[in-house]
Coordinates of N, CA and C in Angstrom, one line a residue:
M1 N -17.9 -8.5 -4.7 CA -17.1 -8.1 -3.6 C -17.7 -6.3 -3.9
T2 N -18.3 -6.2 -3.0 CA -18.4 -4.2 -2.7 C -17.1 -3.7 -2.2
W3 N -16.5 -2.7 -3.7 CA -15.5 -2.0 -3.0 C -15.8 -0.8 -1.5
S4 N -15.0 -0.7 -1.0 CA -15.0 0.5 -0.1 C -13.7 1.4 -0.6
D5 N -13.8 2.8 -0.8 CA -12.9 3.9 -0.8 C -11.9 3.8 0.3
T6 N -12.4 3.9 1.4 CA -11.6 3.8 2.3 C -11.3 2.5 3.5
V7 N -10.3 1.7 3.8 CA -9.9 0.5 5.0 C -9.8 1.3 5.9
R8 N -10.4 0.7 6.9 CA -10.0 1.6 8.1 C -9.6 0.5 9.0
T9 N -8.2 0.6 10.2 CA -8.4 -0.3 11.1 C -8.5 1.1 12.3
E10 N -7.8 -0.1 12.7 CA -7.9 0.7 14.8 C -7.4 2.3 14.5
R11 N -6.6 2.2 14.3 CA -5.6 3.5 14.2 C -5.5 4.1 13.0
L12 N -5.7 3.5 12.2 CA -5.6 4.3 10.3 C -6.6 4.3 9.4
E13 N -7.0 4.8 8.4 CA -7.5 5.1 6.9 C -6.3 5.1 6.2
L14 N -6.6 4.2 5.2 CA -6.4 3.7 3.8 C -7.4 4.1 2.5
P15 N -7.3 5.4 2.7 CA -8.5 5.4 1.7 C -7.9 5.4 -0.2
A16 N -8.5 5.5 -0.7 CA -8.3 4.6 -1.8 C -8.0 5.8 -2.9
L17 N -7.1 6.3 -3.8 CA -6.8 7.9 -4.5 C -7.1 7.7 -5.7
S18 N -8.2 8.8 -6.2 CA -8.9 9.0 -7.2 C -7.8 9.4 -8.5
V19 N -8.4 9.5 -10.0 CA -6.9 9.8 -10.7 C -7.2 11.1 -10.5
P20 N -7.7 12.1 -10.8 CA -7.6 13.4 -10.3 C -6.9 13.7 -9.2
Q21 N -7.0 13.3 -8.1 CA -6.2 13.3 -7.2 C -4.5 12.9 -7.5
Y22 N -4.6 12.0 -8.3 CA -3.0 11.4 -8.8 C -1.9 12.7 -9.2
E23 N -3.3 13.7 -10.3 CA -2.9 15.1 -11.0 C -2.5 16.0 -10.5
Q24 N -3.3 16.0 -8.9 CA -3.3 17.0 -8.3 C -2.0 17.0 -7.4
L25 N -1.8 16.1 -7.1 CA -0.2 15.5 -6.4 C 0.8 15.6 -6.8
L26 N 0.6 15.2 -8.3 CA 1.7 15.3 -9.0 C 2.5 17.1 -9.8
A27 N 0.8 17.7 -9.6 CA 1.5 19.3 -9.3 C 1.3 19.6 -8.3
G28 N 1.8 19.0 -7.5 CA 2.5 19.6 -6.2 C 1.2 19.8 -5.0
D29 N 0.2 19.9 -5.4 CA -1.4 20.8 -4.9 C -1.7 19.7 -3.3
R30 N -0.8 19.5 -2.8 CA -1.0 18.9 -1.5 C -2.4 19.2 -1.2
A31 N -2.6 20.4 -0.5 CA -3.8 20.8 0.0 C -5.1 20.3 -0.3
A32 N -4.8 20.6 -1.4 CA -6.5 19.9 -2.4 C -6.7 18.4 -1.5
V33 N -5.7 17.8 -2.1 CA -6.1 16.2 -1.5 C -5.9 15.9 -0.2
G34 N -5.5 16.8 0.7 CA -5.3 17.0 1.9 C -6.8 17.6 2.6
T35 N -7.8 18.4 2.0 CA -8.3 18.5 2.3 C -9.9 17.6 1.8
A36 N -9.7 17.0 0.8 CA -10.5 15.8 0.4 C -10.4 14.8 1.6
L37 N -8.7 14.7 1.9 CA -9.1 12.8 2.7 C -9.3 13.7 4.6
D38 N -9.2 15.2 4.9 CA -9.3 15.6 5.4 C -8.1 14.8 6.6
A39 N -6.9 15.2 5.9 CA -5.9 14.8 6.2 C -4.4 15.6 6.0
R40 N -3.5 15.8 6.6 CA -2.2 16.5 6.5 C -1.3 15.6 5.3
I41 N -1.2 15.9 4.2 CA -0.1 15.4 3.2 C 1.3 16.4 3.4
G42 N 2.0 16.6 3.8 CA 3.2 17.1 3.7 C 4.0 16.7 2.7
E43 N 5.4 17.6 2.6 CA 6.1 18.1 1.5 C 6.9 16.6 1.5
A44 N 7.0 16.2 2.5 CA 8.2 15.0 2.6 C 7.5 13.6 1.9
W45 N 5.9 13.8 2.5 CA 5.0 12.4 2.2 C 5.3 12.5 0.5
L46 N 5.2 13.9 0.3 CA 4.9 13.5 -1.7 C 6.4 13.6 -2.0
A47 N 7.4 13.6 -1.7 CA 9.0 13.6 -1.9 C 8.6 11.8 -2.3
E48 N 8.5 11.1 -0.7 CA 8.7 10.1 -0.6 C 8.0 9.2 -2.0
A49 N 6.7 10.0 -1.8 CA 5.4 9.5 -3.0 C 5.7 9.3 -4.8
R50 N 6.2 10.7 -5.0 CA 5.6 10.9 -6.0 C 6.0 10.0 -7.5
W51 N 7.4 9.4 -7.2 CA 8.3 8.5 -8.2 C 6.7 7.0 -8.1
L52 N 6.2 7.2 -6.9 CA 5.4 5.7 -7.0 C 3.8 6.5 -7.8
I53 N 3.4 7.7 -7.1 CA 2.0 8.2 -8.0 C 2.1 8.5 -9.5
A54 N 3.5 9.0 -9.9 CA 3.2 9.1 -11.6 C 3.6 7.5 -12.3
M55 N 4.3 6.4 -11.4 CA 4.3 5.0 -12.3 C 2.8 3.9 -12.1
R56 N 1.7 5.0 -11.3 CA 0.4 4.8 -11.2 C -0.2 5.3 -12.1
R57 N 0.2 6.2 -12.3 CA -0.8 6.8 -13.3 C -0.8 6.5 -14.5
E58 N 0.5 6.3 -15.0 CA 0.4 5.7 -16.5 C 0.0 4.2 -16.2
Q59 N 0.4 3.4 -15.5 CA -0.8 2.1 -15.3 C -2.5 2.0 -15.1
L60 N -2.1 3.1 -14.8 CA -3.9 3.6 -15.4 C -4.3 3.7 -15.8
R61 N -3.6 4.4 -17.0 CA -3.5 5.1 -18.2 C -4.4 3.3 -18.7
S62 N -3.7 2.4 -18.6 CA -4.3 0.7 -19.7 C -4.7 0.6 -18.4
H63 N -4.5 0.2 -17.5 CA -5.6 -0.2 -16.6 C -6.6 -0.2 -15.6
P64 N -7.2 1.0 -16.3 CA -8.4 1.9 -15.2 C -8.8 1.1 -14.0
D65 N -9.4 -0.6 -14.6 CA -9.3 -1.4 -13.1 C -9.1 -1.5 -12.0
H66 N -7.5 -0.7 -12.0 CA -6.7 -1.2 -11.2 C -6.5 -0.2 -9.9
E67 N -7.5 0.8 -10.2 CA -7.8 2.3 -9.5 C -7.7 1.6 -8.1
P68 N -8.9 1.1 -7.3 CA -8.7 0.4 -5.7 C -7.4 -0.2 -5.5
W69 N -6.8 -0.7 -6.4 CA -5.9 -1.6 -6.0 C -4.4 -0.8 -5.9
L70 N -4.6 0.6 -6.0 CA -2.7 1.4 -6.5 C -3.2 2.5 -5.3
I71 N -2.3 3.1 -4.9 CA -2.0 4.2 -3.7 C -3.0 4.4 -2.9
R72 N -2.9 4.0 -2.0 CA -3.3 3.7 -0.4 C -2.7 5.0 0.4
P73 N -2.9 6.3 0.8 CA -2.1 6.9 2.2 C -2.1 6.2 3.0
I74 N -1.5 6.1 3.8 CA -1.6 5.7 5.2 C -1.7 6.4 6.0
I75 N -3.1 7.1 6.6 CA -3.6 8.2 7.2 C -3.5 8.1 9.0
R76 N -2.7 8.3 9.3 CA -3.3 8.4 11.1 C -3.8 9.1 11.8
R77 N -4.8 8.6 12.5 CA -5.9 9.2 12.7 C -6.1 8.6 14.4
E78 N -5.6 9.1 15.8 CA -5.4 9.1 16.7 C -6.4 10.3 17.6
A79 N -6.9 10.1 18.8 CA -7.5 11.3 19.0 C -6.7 12.2 19.5
D80 N -5.3 11.9 20.1 CA -4.4 12.7 20.9 C -3.4 14.0 19.4
A81 N -4.5 13.8 18.1 CA -3.0 14.2 17.2 C -4.2 14.9 16.2
A82 N -3.7 16.1 15.5 CA -4.2 15.9 13.8 C -3.8 14.7 12.8
P83 N -4.8 14.0 12.1 CA -4.6 13.3 11.2 C -3.4 13.6 10.3
D84 N -2.8 12.8 10.1 CA -1.5 13.0 9.1 C -1.2 11.5 8.5
A85 N -1.2 11.8 6.7 CA -0.6 10.7 6.1 C 1.5 10.1 6.6
V86 N 1.0 9.0 6.8 CA 2.7 8.8 7.5 C 3.4 7.9 7.0
G87 N 2.4 7.9 5.5 CA 3.1 6.1 4.6 C 2.7 6.1 3.4
F88 N 2.5 5.4 2.7 CA 1.6 5.1 1.8 C 1.3 3.7 1.5
I89 N 1.1 2.7 0.8 CA 0.4 1.5 1.0 C -0.4 1.6 -0.8
N90 N 0.0 0.2 -1.4 CA -0.7 -0.3 -2.5 C -0.4 -1.9 -2.9
F91 N -1.2 -1.9 -4.0 CA -0.8 -3.1 -5.0 C -0.2 -2.9 -6.0
H92 N 0.1 -4.0 -6.3 CA 1.3 -3.9 -7.7 C 0.2 -3.3 -8.5
G93 N -1.1 -3.9 -8.7 CA -1.7 -3.9 -9.5 C -3.5 -4.7 -8.9
A94 N -3.9 -5.3 -9.9 CA -5.2 -6.3 -9.5 C -4.5 -7.4 -9.7
P95 N -5.4 -8.2 -9.0 CA -4.6 -9.8 -8.9 C -4.3 -10.2 -10.5
T96 N -2.8 -11.1 -10.4 CA -2.8 -11.9 -11.8 C -4.0 -12.7 -12.4
D97 N -3.9 -13.3 -13.2 CA -5.0 -14.1 -13.8 C -4.7 -15.7 -13.1
E98 N -3.5 -15.5 -12.2 CA -3.0 -16.7 -11.3 C -3.2 -16.2 -9.9
G99 N -4.2 -15.3 -9.4 CA -4.6 -14.7 -7.8 C -3.7 -14.2 -7.1
V100 N -2.6 -13.5 -8.0 CA -1.8 -13.3 -6.4 C -2.1 -11.7 -6.9
A101 N -1.9 -11.1 -5.2 CA -1.9 -9.6 -4.8 C -0.6 -9.3 -4.4
E102 N 0.0 -8.4 -5.0 CA 1.6 -8.1 -4.7 C 1.4 -6.6 -3.7
I103 N 1.9 -6.8 -2.6 CA 1.7 -5.6 -1.8 C 2.6 -4.6 -1.6
G104 N 2.8 -3.8 -1.9 CA 3.9 -2.2 -1.7 C 3.5 -1.7 -0.3
Y105 N 4.6 -1.0 0.6 CA 4.4 0.0 1.3 C 5.6 0.4 1.6
A106 N 5.4 1.4 2.4 CA 6.4 2.6 2.7 C 5.9 3.8 4.1
L107 N 6.8 3.5 4.9 CA 6.1 5.1 6.1 C 7.6 5.7 5.8
L108 N 6.8 6.9 5.7 CA 7.7 7.9 6.8 C 9.2 7.7 8.0
P109 N 10.0 7.9 8.0 CA 10.9 7.6 8.6 C 10.7 8.2 10.1
E110 N 10.0 9.4 10.4 CA 9.8 9.5 12.0 C 8.4 8.7 12.4
W111 N 7.9 7.9 11.4 CA 7.0 7.6 12.0 C 7.1 5.6 11.9
R112 N 7.9 5.7 11.9 CA 8.6 4.1 11.7 C 8.3 3.7 13.6
G113 N 8.2 2.4 13.8 CA 8.6 1.6 15.4 C 7.5 2.0 16.2
H114 N 5.8 2.3 15.4 CA 4.9 2.2 16.5 C 3.8 1.3 15.3
G115 N 4.1 0.2 14.6 CA 3.4 -0.7 14.6 C 2.1 0.1 12.9
Y116 N 2.8 0.9 13.0 CA 1.6 1.5 11.5 C 1.8 0.5 10.3
A117 N 2.6 0.0 10.3 CA 3.3 -0.5 8.8 C 2.8 -1.9 9.0
V118 N 2.6 -3.0 10.1 CA 2.1 -3.6 10.4 C 0.2 -4.0 10.2
E119 N 0.1 -2.4 11.0 CA -1.7 -2.6 10.8 C -1.9 -2.1 9.7
A120 N -1.3 -1.7 8.9 CA -1.9 -0.6 7.7 C -1.8 -2.0 6.6
V121 N -0.8 -2.7 6.9 CA -0.4 -4.3 6.1 C -1.7 -5.2 6.3
R122 N -1.9 -5.2 7.5 CA -2.6 -6.2 7.9 C -4.2 -5.7 7.1
G123 N -4.5 -4.6 7.5 CA -5.8 -3.6 6.8 C -6.1 -4.1 5.4
L124 N -4.8 -4.0 5.0 CA -4.9 -4.0 3.0 C -5.2 -5.3 2.7
L125 N -4.6 -6.1 3.6 CA -4.5 -7.7 3.0 C -5.9 -8.6 3.4
T126 N -6.5 -7.9 4.7 CA -8.0 -8.4 4.7 C -8.4 -7.9 3.9
W127 N -8.6 -6.5 3.4 CA -9.3 -5.7 2.3 C -9.1 -6.8 0.6
A128 N -8.0 -6.9 0.2 CA -8.1 -7.7 -0.2 C -8.3 -9.2 -0.6
A129 N -8.4 -10.1 0.8 CA -8.5 -11.4 0.8 C -10.2 -11.4 0.2
G130 N -10.6 -9.8 0.8 CA -12.4 -10.4 0.4 C -12.6 -10.6 -1.2
D131 N -11.9 -10.0 -1.8 CA -11.9 -10.5 -3.3 C -11.4 -12.1 -3.7
P132 N -13.1 -12.9 -4.4 CA -13.0 -14.1 -4.3 C -11.6 -14.6 -5.5
R133 N -11.2 -13.2 -6.8 CA -10.2 -13.5 -7.0 C -8.8 -13.4 -6.5
V134 N -8.8 -13.5 -5.5 CA -7.3 -13.5 -4.5 C -7.3 -14.7 -4.2
R135 N -6.2 -15.5 -4.5 CA -6.2 -16.9 -3.8 C -4.2 -16.5 -3.0
T136 N -3.6 -16.0 -3.6 CA -2.2 -15.7 -2.7 C -1.7 -13.7 -2.5
L137 N -1.4 -13.9 -1.6 CA -0.6 -12.7 -1.0 C 0.5 -12.7 -1.3
R138 N 1.2 -11.8 -1.6 CA 3.0 -11.7 -2.0 C 3.3 -10.5 -1.6
A139 N 4.4 -10.7 -1.0 CA 5.3 -9.2 -0.7 C 6.8 -9.4 -1.2
S140 N 7.6 -8.7 -1.6 CA 8.8 -8.9 -2.5 C 10.3 -7.7 -1.4
V141 N 10.6 -8.6 -0.7 CA 11.4 -7.5 0.0 C 12.8 -7.6 0.0
A142 N 13.6 -6.4 0.0 CA 15.3 -6.4 -0.1 C 15.5 -7.3 0.5
P143 N 16.9 -8.0 0.7 CA 17.4 -9.1 1.4 C 18.1 -7.9 3.0
D144 N 18.2 -6.7 2.5 CA 19.0 -5.8 3.4 C 17.6 -5.1 4.0
N145 N 16.6 -5.6 3.6 CA 15.8 -4.5 4.8 C 15.0 -5.3 5.7
A146 N 15.5 -5.2 7.2 CA 15.0 -6.0 8.1 C 14.1 -5.4 8.4
P147 N 13.9 -4.3 8.2 CA 11.9 -4.0 9.2 C 11.3 -4.7 8.2
S148 N 11.4 -5.2 7.1 CA 10.1 -5.3 6.5 C 9.7 -6.6 6.3
R149 N 11.0 -7.2 6.3 CA 11.5 -9.0 6.5 C 10.7 -9.3 8.0
R150 N 10.6 -8.6 9.0 CA 10.1 -8.7 10.0 C 8.8 -8.6 10.3
L151 N 8.2 -7.8 9.4 CA 6.6 -7.2 9.2 C 6.1 -9.0 8.6
V152 N 7.1 -9.4 7.4 CA 6.0 -10.5 6.6 C 6.4 -11.8 7.5
D153 N 7.7 -11.9 8.2 CA 8.0 -13.0 8.9 C 6.4 -13.0 10.5
K154 N 5.8 -11.7 10.8 CA 5.5 -11.8 11.8 C 3.9 -11.3 11.4
L155 N 3.5 -11.2 9.9 CA 2.2 -11.6 9.7 C 1.9 -13.2 8.9
G156 N 2.7 -14.0 8.9 CA 2.6 -15.4 8.5 C 3.4 -15.2 7.0
F157 N 3.7 -14.7 6.3 CA 4.7 -15.4 5.0 C 5.7 -15.8 5.1
A158 N 5.6 -16.7 4.4 CA 6.6 -18.2 3.9 C 7.1 -17.3 2.5
Q159 N 8.6 -17.6 2.9 CA 9.9 -17.0 1.7 C 9.5 -18.3 0.4
T160 N 9.4 -17.4 -0.5 CA 8.8 -18.6 -1.6 C 9.9 -18.9 -2.7
G161 N 10.9 -18.1 -2.5 CA 11.7 -17.6 -4.0 C 12.6 -16.2 -4.3
E162 N 13.4 -15.7 -4.9 CA 13.8 -14.6 -5.2 C 13.2 -14.7 -6.6
Q163 N 13.4 -13.2 -6.5 CA 13.2 -12.6 -8.2 C 14.3 -11.6 -8.0
W164 N 14.6 -10.8 -9.5 CA 15.4 -9.7 -10.5 C 14.5 -8.7 -10.6
D165 N 14.7 -7.8 -9.8 CA 13.3 -6.0 -10.2 C 14.4 -5.2 -10.8
P166 N 14.4 -4.8 -12.1 CA 15.2 -4.3 -12.8 C 15.6 -2.7 -11.7
E167 N 14.6 -2.2 -11.3 CA 14.6 -1.2 -10.4 C 14.7 -1.4 -8.9
D168 N 14.9 -2.3 -8.1 CA 14.8 -2.9 -7.0 C 16.1 -4.0 -6.6
G169 N 16.6 -4.1 -7.6 CA 17.5 -5.8 -7.5 C 17.3 -6.9 -7.1
L170 N 18.3 -7.5 -6.2 CA 17.2 -8.8 -6.1 C 16.2 -8.5 -4.8
E171 N 15.5 -9.4 -4.9 CA 14.3 -9.3 -3.8 C 13.8 -10.8 -3.3
L172 N 13.6 -10.9 -2.3 CA 13.1 -11.8 -1.7 C 12.0 -12.0 -1.8
V173 N 11.4 -13.1 -2.2 CA 9.4 -13.0 -2.4 C 8.7 -14.1 -1.5
Y174 N 7.7 -13.5 -1.2 CA 7.3 -13.7 0.4 C 5.5 -14.4 -0.4
D175 N 5.3 -15.2 0.2 CA 3.8 -15.8 -0.4 C 3.1 -16.1 1.1
M176 N 1.5 -16.1 0.9 CA 0.1 -16.7 1.9 C -0.9 -16.8 1.3
S177 N -1.2 -17.7 1.7 CA -2.6 -18.0 1.0 C -3.1 -17.0 1.8
S178 N -4.4 -16.4 0.5 CA -5.5 -15.1 0.8 C -6.4 -15.5 2.2
A179 N -6.3 -17.3 2.3 CA -7.4 -17.6 3.2 C -7.2 -17.1 4.6
A180 N -5.7 -17.1 5.0 CA -5.3 -16.7 6.2 C -5.8 -15.1 6.6
F181 N -6.1 -14.2 5.8 CA -6.5 -12.8 5.9 C -7.9 -12.5 5.8
A182 N -8.7 -13.8 5.7 CA -10.2 -14.1 4.7 C -11.1 -13.3 6.1
P183 N -11.7 -12.2 5.9 CA -13.0 -12.0 6.2 C -13.6 -13.0 7.2
R184 N -13.7 -13.2 8.7 CA -14.4 -13.9 9.4 C -15.9 -13.3 9.0
A185 N -16.2 -14.3 8.7 CA -18.5 -14.0 8.5 C -19.0 -14.1 10.2

């Protein structure tokens, strides 16, 4: 599989962040990363993503090969407005030995309800399905997170179980075959 630094959808770009960009963001340098991505990285975005950036930076220290699977800002690119980071999306890491790739995502509150989450998740799942190691796509959702439960239902995931996450508590586990998102020839 050939890796692209940026996944593009109709209205969005999902650029992969580099380790130096993780460091810049953790140091509070939104401007440098924004310039590199040609997008506005707002204070609210960094406040929401900082914990995940720190966690993923630690993950990369032991698994540098996970970099393309980790944090990607969701950048809105529409003709009527300046490009803004409206959320972030990532996998929990590279595919497991069992072929599972688990996705996570978040939108800033002011950008919810415009279909950006569905578009971003669909785009990144299609990207992941192009990797022959990926057989199962997974999303874990808190039972009270109705918007995310609607999103995974809309995309065709099926609930396959439950799990306890030490940070997030009870999560409903949703899976689907990667074939559902495999790029068409």
